Structure formats: structure tokens, C-alpha cells
Short mmCIF file of C-alpha atoms in Angstrom, two decimals:
data_model
loop_
_atom_site.label_atom_id
_atom_site.label_comp_id
_atom_site.label_asym_id
_atom_site.label_seq_id
_atom_site.Cartn_x
_atom_site.Cartn_y
_atom_site.Cartn_z
CA MET A 70 0.00 0.00 0.00
CA GLN A 71 2.55 2.54 -1.19
CA CYS A 72 0.11 5.09 -2.50
CA SER A 73 -3.37 6.31 -1.77
CA TYR A 74 -4.64 5.04 -5.14
CA ARG A 75 -4.49 1.39 -4.13
CA TYR A 76 -6.12 2.11 -0.81
CA LEU A 77 -8.98 4.21 -2.14
CA THR A 78 -9.53 1.88 -5.12
CA GLY A 79 -9.86 -1.03 -2.71
CA LYS A 80 -12.36 0.86 -0.56
CA CYS A 81 -14.38 2.15 -3.48
CA PHE A 82 -14.58 -1.06 -5.45
CA SER A 83 -14.95 -3.18 -2.32
CA LEU A 84 -18.19 -1.29 -1.86
CA LEU A 85 -19.36 -1.07 -5.45
CA ARG A 86 -18.22 -4.34 -7.00
CA THR A 87 -18.08 -6.80 -4.15
CA TYR A 88 -21.44 -5.92 -2.68
CA ILE A 89 -23.45 -4.49 -5.57
CA ILE A 90 -22.30 -6.69 -8.44
CA ALA A 91 -20.77 -9.81 -6.95
CA ARG A 92 -22.99 -10.52 -3.98
CA THR A 93 -26.55 -9.29 -4.39
CA CYS A 94 -26.85 -8.21 -8.00
CA VAL A 95 -25.30 -11.41 -9.32
CA MET A 96 -28.78 -12.90 -9.16
CA ALA A 97 -30.40 -9.88 -10.72
CA VAL A 98 -27.86 -9.83 -13.55
CA ARG A 99 -28.71 -13.42 -14.48
CA LEU A 100 -32.34 -12.45 -14.89
CA LEU A 101 -31.66 -9.12 -16.56
CA LYS A 102 -29.35 -10.65 -19.17
CA VAL A 103 -32.20 -12.80 -20.34
CA SER A 104 -34.84 -10.09 -20.18
CA SER A 105 -32.93 -7.02 -21.39
CA LEU A 106 -33.25 -7.74 -25.12
CA ALA A 107 -36.97 -8.42 -24.92
CA THR A 108 -37.51 -5.38 -22.71
CA THR A 109 -35.65 -3.14 -25.17
CA VAL A 110 -37.65 -4.41 -28.13
CA PHE A 111 -40.96 -3.86 -26.37
CA ALA A 112 -39.94 -0.40 -25.16
CA ALA A 113 -38.68 0.69 -28.59
CA SER A 114 -41.80 -0.42 -30.38
CA GLY A 115 -44.09 1.20 -27.84
CA PHE A 116 -45.80 -2.11 -27.16
CA TYR A 117 -48.25 -2.07 -24.24
CA LEU A 118 -50.33 -4.90 -22.83
CA TYR A 119 -53.82 -3.99 -21.71
CA ASN A 120 -52.86 -0.33 -21.63
CA SER A 121 -50.41 -1.00 -18.76
CA TYR A 122 -47.94 1.73 -17.88
CA VAL A 123 -44.23 1.01 -18.51
CA ASP A 124 -41.89 2.94 -16.24
CA PRO A 125 -38.51 3.74 -17.88
CA ASN A 126 -36.91 2.86 -14.54
CA ASP A 127 -37.98 -0.75 -15.09
CA ILE A 128 -35.93 -1.07 -18.29
CA SER A 129 -32.69 -2.99 -17.76
CA ILE A 130 -30.53 -0.75 -19.93
CA VAL A 131 -31.69 2.37 -18.09
CA ARG A 132 -31.09 0.87 -14.65
CA PHE A 133 -27.64 -0.55 -15.33
CA GLY A 134 -26.62 2.44 -17.43
CA ARG A 135 -27.40 4.64 -14.45
CA ALA A 136 -25.40 2.26 -12.20
CA ALA A 137 -22.40 2.38 -14.55
CA ILE A 138 -22.44 6.17 -14.65
CA THR A 139 -22.68 6.40 -10.85
CA THR A 140 -19.77 3.96 -10.46
CA ALA A 141 -17.65 6.01 -12.87
CA VAL A 142 -18.46 9.29 -11.08
CA ILE A 143 -17.62 7.82 -7.66
CA SER A 144 -14.34 6.35 -8.94
CA TYR A 145 -13.36 9.64 -10.58
CA ASP A 146 -14.17 11.55 -7.37
CA TYR A 147 -11.89 9.30 -5.30
CA LEU A 148 -9.04 9.45 -7.81
CA THR A 149 -9.05 13.22 -8.33
CA SER A 150 -9.92 14.39 -4.81
CA LEU A 151 -7.15 12.46 -3.07
CA LYS A 152 -4.53 12.72 -5.81
CA THR A 153 -2.81 15.86 -4.50
CA VAL A 154 -3.29 15.26 -0.77
CA PRO A 155 -0.40 13.53 1.08
CA TYR A 156 -1.49 10.12 2.34
CA GLY A 157 -1.89 9.80 6.11
CA THR A 158 -2.12 13.52 6.88
CA GLU A 159 -5.06 15.17 8.66
CA ASP A 160 -6.06 16.81 5.38
CA TYR A 161 -6.08 13.40 3.71
CA TRP A 162 -8.50 11.89 6.23
CA ALA A 163 -10.73 14.99 6.15
CA VAL A 164 -10.91 14.97 2.35
CA LYS A 165 -11.46 11.22 2.25
CA SER A 166 -14.35 11.52 4.71
CA LYS A 167 -15.99 14.11 2.46
CA VAL A 168 -15.51 11.86 -0.59
CA HIS A 169 -17.01 8.93 1.34
CA LEU A 170 -20.03 11.07 2.17
CA ARG A 171 -20.50 12.31 -1.41
CA SER A 172 -20.14 8.77 -2.74
CA ALA A 173 -22.62 7.43 -0.20
CA GLU A 174 -25.16 10.08 -1.23
CA ARG A 175 -24.68 9.18 -4.89
CA LEU A 176 -25.10 5.51 -4.06
CA LYS A 177 -28.26 6.24 -2.09
CA ASP A 178 -29.66 8.27 -4.99
CA LEU A 179 -28.84 5.39 -7.34
CA CYS A 180 -30.67 2.91 -5.12
CA CYS A 181 -33.71 5.20 -4.88
CA ALA A 182 -33.78 5.76 -8.63
CA ASN A 183 -33.37 2.10 -9.62
CA ARG A 184 -35.46 0.71 -6.75
CA GLY A 185 -36.07 -3.05 -6.54
CA THR A 186 -32.87 -5.03 -6.05
CA PHE A 187 -30.83 -1.85 -5.65
CA ILE A 188 -32.91 -0.82 -2.62
CA LYS A 189 -32.13 -4.23 -1.09
CA VAL A 190 -28.42 -3.70 -1.77
CA GLY A 191 -28.53 -0.25 -0.16
CA GLN A 192 -30.33 -1.63 2.89
CA HIS A 193 -27.74 -4.39 3.10
CA LEU A 194 -24.82 -1.96 2.96
CA GLY A 195 -26.44 0.31 5.54
CA ALA A 196 -26.33 -2.53 8.07
CA LEU A 197 -22.62 -3.34 7.65
CA ASP A 198 -21.32 -1.16 10.49
CA TYR A 199 -18.49 -3.60 11.19
CA LEU A 200 -17.11 -3.42 7.65
CA LEU A 201 -17.89 -0.16 5.83
CA PRO A 202 -16.94 3.45 6.65
CA GLU A 203 -19.42 5.28 8.91
CA GLU A 204 -20.23 7.80 6.15
CA TYR A 205 -21.68 4.99 4.02
CA THR A 206 -23.65 3.18 6.71
CA SER A 207 -25.16 6.34 8.25
CA THR A 208 -26.28 7.59 4.83
CA LEU A 209 -27.69 4.28 3.59
CA LYS A 210 -29.48 3.47 6.86
CA ILE A 211 -32.19 5.88 5.70
CA LEU A 212 -33.29 3.12 3.31
CA HIS A 213 -34.18 0.86 6.25
CA SER A 214 -37.20 2.94 7.25
CA ARG A 215 -37.66 5.53 4.49
CA ALA A 216 -37.21 3.63 1.24
CA PRO A 217 -38.95 5.12 -1.83
CA GLN A 218 -42.60 4.19 -2.02
CA SER A 219 -44.30 2.86 -5.10
CA SER A 220 -46.80 5.25 -6.64
CA LEU A 221 -50.51 4.61 -6.24
CA ARG A 222 -50.66 3.99 -9.99
CA GLU A 223 -48.05 1.23 -9.76
CA ILE A 224 -49.80 -0.37 -6.77
CA GLU A 225 -53.17 -0.24 -8.45
CA GLN A 226 -51.74 -1.83 -11.61
CA VAL A 227 -50.38 -4.83 -9.71
CA ILE A 228 -53.58 -5.19 -7.70
CA ARG A 229 -55.72 -4.90 -10.82
CA GLU A 230 -53.66 -7.53 -12.67
CA ASP A 231 -53.56 -10.00 -9.78
CA LEU A 232 -56.89 -9.45 -8.02
CA GLY A 233 -59.10 -7.83 -10.65
CA LYS A 234 -60.14 -5.09 -8.19
CA GLU A 235 -59.38 -1.39 -8.04
CA VAL A 236 -59.00 -0.76 -4.29
CA PRO A 237 -59.21 -4.00 -2.30
CA LYS A 238 -59.51 -4.20 1.47
CA ILE A 239 -56.35 -5.14 3.34
CA HIS A 240 -56.78 -8.85 4.05
CA TRP A 241 -54.75 -12.06 3.73
CA ASP A 242 -57.31 -13.45 1.30
CA LEU A 243 -56.24 -10.76 -1.15
CA SER A 244 -52.55 -11.69 -1.07
CA THR A 245 -50.98 -13.21 -4.18
CA LYS A 246 -47.51 -14.14 -5.41
CA ARG A 247 -46.77 -10.45 -5.99
CA ILE A 248 -48.82 -8.86 -3.19
CA LEU A 249 -48.09 -9.55 0.47
CA THR A 250 -50.55 -7.91 2.86
CA MET A 251 -49.25 -7.73 6.42
CA GLU A 252 -50.64 -6.72 9.79
CA PHE A 253 -49.45 -3.38 11.13
CA VAL A 254 -47.31 -3.91 14.24
CA GLU A 255 -45.96 -1.30 16.65
CA GLY A 256 -42.32 -1.51 17.69
CA GLY A 257 -38.84 -0.01 17.44
CA GLN A 258 -36.14 -0.98 14.97
CA VAL A 259 -33.71 -3.57 16.26
CA ASN A 260 -30.83 -1.05 16.03
CA ASP A 261 -32.68 1.74 17.87
CA LEU A 262 -30.80 1.69 21.18
CA GLU A 263 -32.66 4.74 22.51
CA TYR A 264 -35.99 2.97 22.00
CA MET A 265 -34.67 -0.07 23.88
CA LYS A 266 -33.46 2.06 26.80
CA GLU A 267 -36.81 3.88 27.01
CA ASN A 268 -38.70 0.57 27.02
CA CYS A 269 -36.26 -1.33 29.30
CA ILE A 270 -35.38 -3.87 26.60
CA ASP A 271 -32.22 -5.93 27.20
CA VAL A 272 -30.00 -5.81 24.09
CA ASN A 273 -28.30 -9.07 25.11
CA GLU A 274 -31.67 -10.82 25.23
CA ILE A 275 -32.57 -9.41 21.80
CA SER A 276 -29.26 -10.52 20.29
CA ARG A 277 -29.54 -13.95 21.89
CA ASN A 278 -33.11 -14.54 20.70
CA LEU A 279 -32.41 -13.21 17.22
CA GLY A 280 -29.51 -15.66 16.95
CA LYS A 281 -31.73 -18.51 18.17
CA MET A 282 -34.43 -17.62 15.67
CA TYR A 283 -32.11 -17.57 12.68
CA SER A 284 -30.21 -20.68 13.80
CA GLU A 285 -33.55 -22.53 13.90
CA MET A 286 -34.44 -21.27 10.43
CA ILE A 287 -31.07 -22.05 8.85
CA PHE A 288 -29.89 -25.26 10.49
CA VAL A 289 -33.08 -27.01 11.64
CA ASN A 290 -35.84 -25.94 9.25
CA GLY A 291 -33.92 -24.97 6.12
CA PHE A 292 -36.40 -22.16 5.41
CA VAL A 293 -34.72 -18.79 5.92
CA HIS A 294 -35.94 -15.19 5.98
CA CYS A 295 -33.11 -13.58 3.99
CA ASP A 296 -33.68 -9.86 4.52
CA PRO A 297 -33.12 -9.08 8.22
CA HIS A 298 -31.96 -5.49 7.79
CA PRO A 299 -32.93 -3.28 10.77
CA GLY A 300 -35.98 -1.89 8.99
CA ASN A 301 -37.40 -5.43 8.79
CA VAL A 302 -36.74 -6.43 12.42
CA LEU A 303 -38.80 -4.73 15.13
CA VAL A 304 -38.68 -5.22 18.90
CA LYS A 305 -41.25 -4.43 21.57
CA LYS A 306 -42.37 -5.30 25.08
CA CYS A 307 -45.65 -7.23 25.19
CA PRO A 308 -48.01 -5.25 27.51
CA LYS A 309 -49.69 -8.41 28.82
CA THR A 310 -46.68 -10.62 29.57
CA ASN A 311 -43.96 -7.93 29.77
CA LYS A 312 -41.81 -10.21 27.61
CA THR A 313 -39.67 -8.89 24.79
CA GLU A 314 -40.84 -9.80 21.30
CA ILE A 315 -39.03 -9.77 17.95
CA ILE A 316 -41.16 -9.10 14.87
CA LEU A 317 -39.94 -9.97 11.37
CA LEU A 318 -41.36 -7.91 8.51
CA ASP A 319 -41.18 -8.24 4.72
CA HIS A 320 -41.45 -11.95 4.05
CA GLY A 321 -40.91 -11.62 0.31
CA LEU A 322 -37.36 -13.03 0.28
CA TYR A 323 -36.93 -16.58 1.62
CA GLN A 324 -34.47 -19.32 0.78
CA VAL A 325 -35.21 -23.04 0.92
CA LEU A 326 -32.13 -25.13 1.76
CA ASN A 327 -31.97 -28.73 0.57
CA ASP A 328 -30.83 -31.36 3.08
CA ARG A 329 -27.36 -31.90 1.66
CA PHE A 330 -26.53 -28.19 1.58
CA ARG A 331 -28.06 -27.58 5.02
CA LEU A 332 -26.19 -30.46 6.70
CA ASP A 333 -22.87 -29.54 5.09
CA TYR A 334 -23.44 -26.00 6.36
CA CYS A 335 -24.22 -27.38 9.84
CA ARG A 336 -21.03 -29.43 9.89
CA LEU A 337 -18.98 -26.51 8.62
CA TRP A 338 -20.16 -24.29 11.48
CA GLN A 339 -19.55 -27.10 13.98
CA SER A 340 -16.00 -27.41 12.64
CA LEU A 341 -15.46 -23.64 12.88
CA ILE A 342 -16.69 -23.55 16.47
CA LYS A 343 -14.53 -26.58 17.43
CA THR A 344 -11.54 -25.22 15.43
CA ASP A 345 -11.31 -28.47 13.44
CA MET A 346 -9.47 -27.04 10.44
CA LYS A 347 -9.40 -30.27 8.42
CA ARG A 348 -13.19 -30.46 8.50
CA VAL A 349 -13.42 -26.71 7.85
CA GLU A 350 -11.54 -27.32 4.60
CA LYS A 351 -13.59 -30.43 3.78
CA TYR A 352 -17.02 -28.82 4.15
CA SER A 353 -15.95 -25.50 2.65
CA ARG A 354 -14.92 -27.37 -0.48
CA ARG A 355 -18.19 -29.29 -0.51
CA LEU A 356 -20.03 -25.95 -0.39
CA GLY A 357 -18.18 -24.72 -3.49
CA ALA A 358 -15.32 -22.65 -2.03
CA GLY A 359 -12.53 -24.82 -3.51
CA ASP A 360 -9.00 -23.62 -2.76
CA LEU A 361 -10.40 -20.36 -1.43
CA TYR A 362 -11.69 -22.11 1.71
CA PRO A 363 -9.59 -19.93 4.11
CA LEU A 364 -11.15 -16.79 2.62
CA PHE A 365 -14.57 -18.46 2.70
CA ALA A 366 -14.19 -19.16 6.44
CA CYS A 367 -13.29 -15.50 7.04
CA VAL A 368 -16.19 -14.17 4.96
CA LEU A 369 -18.64 -16.55 6.63
CA THR A 370 -17.62 -15.70 10.20
CA ALA A 371 -16.62 -12.05 9.58
CA ARG A 372 -13.43 -12.87 11.49
CA SER A 373 -9.75 -12.80 10.56
CA TRP A 374 -7.92 -15.98 9.57
CA THR A 375 -5.90 -15.69 12.79
CA ALA A 376 -9.12 -15.70 14.83
CA VAL A 377 -10.52 -18.64 12.83
CA ASN A 378 -7.37 -20.68 13.54
CA SER A 379 -7.40 -19.68 17.23
CA GLY A 380 -11.10 -20.49 17.65
CA ILE A 381 -13.90 -18.00 16.95
CA SER A 382 -15.81 -19.13 20.03
CA GLN A 383 -12.82 -18.46 22.28
CA THR A 384 -11.35 -15.29 20.73
CA THR A 385 -13.14 -11.99 21.27
CA VAL A 386 -13.42 -9.40 18.51
CA THR A 387 -10.98 -6.50 18.91
CA ASN A 388 -10.57 -3.14 17.18
CA LYS A 389 -7.29 -4.39 15.72
CA GLU A 390 -9.09 -7.33 14.12
CA ASP A 391 -11.81 -5.05 12.75
CA VAL A 392 -9.14 -2.90 11.07
CA GLU A 393 -7.53 -6.05 9.64
CA ILE A 394 -10.89 -7.21 8.25
CA ARG A 395 -11.60 -3.83 6.62
CA THR A 396 -8.12 -3.72 5.07
CA ASN A 397 -8.31 -7.29 3.76
CA ALA A 398 -11.77 -6.68 2.28
CA ALA A 399 -10.06 -4.19 -0.03
CA LEU A 400 -6.84 -6.12 -0.66
CA TYR A 401 -8.54 -9.40 -1.52
CA LEU A 402 -11.25 -7.98 -3.76
CA PRO A 403 -10.46 -10.19 -6.80
CA GLN A 404 -10.44 -13.33 -4.65
CA ILE A 405 -13.68 -12.31 -2.92
CA SER A 406 -15.35 -11.75 -6.29
CA GLU A 407 -14.08 -15.14 -7.51
CA LEU A 408 -15.36 -16.84 -4.35
CA LEU A 409 -18.81 -15.29 -4.62
CA ASN A 410 -19.06 -16.45 -8.21
CA LYS A 411 -18.14 -20.02 -7.23
CA VAL A 412 -20.51 -20.68 -4.34
CA PRO A 413 -24.16 -21.64 -5.01
CA ARG A 414 -27.00 -19.14 -4.97
CA GLU A 415 -28.19 -20.37 -1.57
CA MET A 416 -24.85 -19.44 -0.07
CA LEU A 417 -25.03 -15.91 -1.50
CA LEU A 418 -28.29 -15.30 0.34
CA LEU A 419 -26.94 -16.84 3.56
CA LEU A 420 -23.84 -14.63 3.36
CA LYS A 421 -26.09 -11.62 2.90
CA THR A 422 -28.14 -12.74 5.91
CA ASN A 423 -24.99 -13.28 7.98
CA ASP A 424 -23.72 -9.81 7.10
CA LEU A 425 -26.97 -8.18 8.18
CA LEU A 426 -27.05 -10.13 11.48
CA ARG A 427 -23.38 -9.24 12.20
CA GLY A 428 -24.26 -5.61 11.52
CA ILE A 429 -27.11 -5.74 14.05
CA GLU A 430 -24.82 -7.40 16.63
CA THR A 431 -22.22 -4.68 16.06
CA THR A 432 -24.80 -1.96 16.67
CA LEU A 433 -26.05 -3.73 19.82
CA GLN A 434 -22.42 -4.32 20.88
CA THR A 435 -23.07 -8.04 21.35
CA ARG A 436 -21.04 -9.31 18.41
CA ALA A 437 -19.47 -12.77 18.71
CA SER A 438 -20.89 -13.37 22.18
CA ALA A 439 -20.44 -16.89 23.53
CA SER A 440 -24.21 -17.47 23.75
CA SER A 441 -24.61 -17.15 19.98
CA PHE A 442 -22.13 -19.98 19.42
CA PHE A 443 -23.86 -22.17 22.00
CA ASN A 444 -27.21 -21.67 20.28
CA MET A 445 -25.73 -22.41 16.86
CA SER A 446 -24.10 -25.58 18.22
CA ARG A 447 -27.40 -26.78 19.70
CA CYS A 448 -29.24 -26.22 16.42
CA CYS A 449 -26.52 -27.96 14.40
CA ILE A 450 -26.58 -30.98 16.72
CA ARG A 451 -30.39 -31.19 16.63
CA ALA A 452 -30.49 -30.82 12.85
CA ILE A 453 -27.95 -33.59 12.21
CA ALA A 454 -29.56 -35.92 14.78
CA LYS A 455 -33.02 -35.31 13.28
CA TYR A 456 -31.75 -36.17 9.81
CA GLN A 457 -29.94 -39.30 11.05
CA LYS A 458 -33.02 -40.55 12.93
CA LYS A 459 -35.16 -39.95 9.86
CA ARG A 460 -32.79 -42.02 7.70
CA SER A 461 -32.33 -44.85 10.23
CA ARG A 462 -34.66 -47.87 10.15
CA SER A 463 -33.18 -49.58 13.18
CA ARG A 464 -34.84 -48.80 16.51
CA TYR A 465 -31.55 -49.51 18.30
CA LYS A 466 -29.69 -47.09 16.02
CA LYS A 467 -32.33 -44.42 16.63
CA MET A 468 -31.89 -44.84 20.38
CA GLN A 469 -28.14 -44.46 20.00
CA ILE A 470 -28.62 -41.24 18.04
CA TYR A 471 -31.12 -39.97 20.61
CA PHE A 472 -28.82 -40.58 23.61
CA SER A 473 -25.79 -39.18 21.78
CA GLU A 474 -27.77 -36.03 20.95
CA ALA A 475 -29.03 -35.68 24.54
CA PHE A 476 -25.54 -36.19 26.00
CA THR A 477 -23.93 -33.65 23.65
CA LEU A 478 -26.62 -31.06 24.39
CA TRP A 479 -26.14 -31.71 28.11
CA GLN A 480 -22.40 -31.09 27.73
CA ILE A 481 -23.08 -27.75 26.03
CA ASN A 482 -25.55 -26.75 28.77
CA LEU A 483 -23.06 -27.68 31.49
CA TYR A 484 -20.22 -25.79 29.82
CA GLU A 485 -22.45 -22.72 29.38
CA LEU A 486 -23.44 -22.92 33.05
CA LEU A 487 -19.80 -23.11 34.14
CA LEU A 488 -18.93 -20.07 32.02
CA TRP A 489 -21.85 -18.16 33.51
CA ILE A 490 -20.77 -19.05 37.06
CA ARG A 491 -17.19 -18.06 36.31
CA GLY A 492 -18.30 -14.65 35.05
CA SER A 493 -20.86 -14.02 37.83
CA THR A 494 -20.41 -12.38 41.23
CA LEU A 495 -20.83 -15.78 42.87
CA GLY A 496 -18.10 -17.23 40.66
CA ASN A 497 -15.71 -14.40 41.51
CA TRP A 498 -16.44 -14.90 45.21
CA ILE A 499 -15.77 -18.66 45.00
CA VAL A 500 -12.47 -18.09 43.16
CA SER A 501 -11.40 -15.49 45.72
CA PHE A 502 -12.37 -17.82 48.58
CA LEU A 503 -10.39 -20.75 47.11
CA ASN A 504 -7.38 -18.52 46.54
CA HIS A 505 -7.60 -17.33 50.14
CA ILE A 506 -7.71 -20.91 51.45
CA HIS A 507 -4.77 -21.85 49.25
CA TYR A 508 -2.81 -18.82 50.52
CA VAL A 509 -3.57 -19.67 54.20
CA HIS A 510 -2.42 -23.26 53.79
#
């Protein structure tokens, strides 16, 4: 990193290529490649079906042309603004912050103009507090709660085509493949710490339960809500029970995981938690990572390779590691892009989901807590045992699987209890008492 060019190029294209093109838009591009020619022909000929309105923003060439122009403008801004400023000086960091902010605004405007998948990308980026500069995340977080709304004309068109009615009542019976009618629920966004303080909501409980919920979806059920950005996750205290509730909104993006993929993913996470590097390599390769399995492990856990080798469940996240992750995200851009093109579509959505959950944990300051690894381990063990029992025809074998599952879960519970005692006031008192006895004798 001799010059600012390499640094700023890494930052800029880490944002624009890795996340817009490689991760989320890779799926959109596949569809748009097929549809762009037909869309252009229809638009050029002025062809309309049933007098339906065609928005220019829905045309592939317009959307991706606008994205290309925005990318070029952002790149040019970085290159020219920092060219004459000495790297590492106070002026350099001040100018770079301003460029970050301008670029974030341009990116937000692009997402609002192109809508659809681009809004999802912007919401995704706005939740990556642990990875992206603050200027980007603070600007793009607006999309969590104030994303552009569809016009009444657009809404009416979809309703008319799917339901044959002009202004239907809001009801589940009127939902279709393209219309999802949901109940209005009060609550605060999962990253609204002020709301949680005002309503006496424990952030550790929220983080723990959110992790449980997604571990159940991913490892046990194989049916995953893949858009948990803060605008889609609300929290509230139930007035009747005084218990904290988590509400998931926007159920339009789910991923179904087949058994083979789900179980390989379970075993990979078990291997990462146990620091079994041979099995980490084995299951990373089975999930499509190939020789890039070390990078895959880092992307999946949002931890450095040093932390992965030392044990992610035993090594706490530090500021030094966060800086290392941010730097490597820029330095290894080509490898990251290659990796994201190699893994299956299901993995892309799970990586997106992981990123959003890590972002929420960073905001709540509960990232990489021990409880999250315990809950993941429990779900992995239950998922594998459930699959083995389903495949086994021998009653004796099923009993073996059942007792092995129960014993392993008991070990996890006991270990978690011991850690809790060690970190509690009682645990500190016991340790002090034993040390005193040892000193007296």
C-alpha cells in the first residue's frame, strides 16, 4: 500500500463491486441478461399490454446504465480528490471523509432511482457497520425505514392484474404471489438503542433470541428469511406478559435449503466452532469454495484468519481485528469476487443474511458473544440428529442417536453454566475464597 490510489480503489470497489455486483446483484444480472433484449424491443416499439404503464426505470438498460455512470463518477471523485493530498495527513482523512459522504449520497440516490434489487443492496450496505466506513452506513441506513414508495398507480396496476379489483380491502385473502398484505405492528427498529433504553429492553436478550431464531431457520428448518436489515426487524415489550418480542417484517425473500446443503453447512459451522481445520476445509470445499476455503471461512464468520485458527468461540473481537478485516476486504477484492461467483445461490443469500445479522450485533455491541455460538451448536446438533433418525430404520440405532444427541446437548448446557458461574459475582467470590484458602495453607 505505497500510494493512496491502491487504498482508495480497494475501498471504493470493495463497496461497489463486491457488494453491488458480486454478492446481491449477481442474481439480478442473471435475470436481466435474459430479459434485457426483450424489454428493449418492447420499449422501442411502444408495445403495451392492456394499456399498462411502462416505467422507464424498469428497463434494464436504463437501470444498469445509471449504475455504470454512478460507479464512474464515484471512482473519478476518489481518484481526483485524493490525488494531490499527502497520504496519512489530517487533510487526507478529512478529504477522504468528504468523498465517502458524497459517494454514499450518490449511491443512495442510485438505489432510490433504480429501486427493486438496488434498494435491497442499499439496505444491506447500511447494516454493515463492522465493515464499511461510517459515512456509508449512516447515509444508507435511511433506506431501512424511508425507502422510496411505489406510486398509487403502480400499486393499483399490480392489484388490478392479480386481483381484478381497483381498491381492495387489506386482508390475507387478497394476497398473491406479488402482493403480500401484512398486519401493522408497533415496535422499534432492532438497532434503535434509545428505544430499547426507554422501554427497558435488554439488548443481550434481543441478540440472543435473534440468533436462536435464525439458527432454527437455517440449520433445523432450512427455510430462511433472507432480509433481516434493521428496517425489517422490530422489537417491543408485550403489555400483557412484559416479555420482549421480535417481529420480522417483509417476508418476500426466503431461501429453501436442501438437506445436503443444510447439513454440510451445519457441519462446517460445527468445525469452525470446534476449530477443526481439516473439517473446515472439507465442508468448505463441498459448499463450493474450492482452494479459497480460508477466505470463505473468514467471509462466513466475519473474522480474521488468525481468529478462525485460534477459535472463533474463544477469541473476542478487537478493534485491531476489525481494522484487519476492513483492510483485507479491499486487498482481496479479486479473490472475494471469484469466491462469490463459485458458491451456489443459496450461499449468497446466507452470506447476505450473515452480514446483516453481524451488523445488528455490532450496533447492539453483542457481536461474537459466547451465547450465539452455544445456540448455533445446539441447532446444528439437533439438525444432524433429526436427519440421522429420519434415515435410520433400526430402533436400536435411533436410540443411539437420541442418547448421543441428549448427551452432547447436556455437555453444552453444562459448559455454558460453568462459564456463567465463572463470570458471575458468585463465581468471583468462589475463586477469591479458594485462593484465600490456598494462601492460608
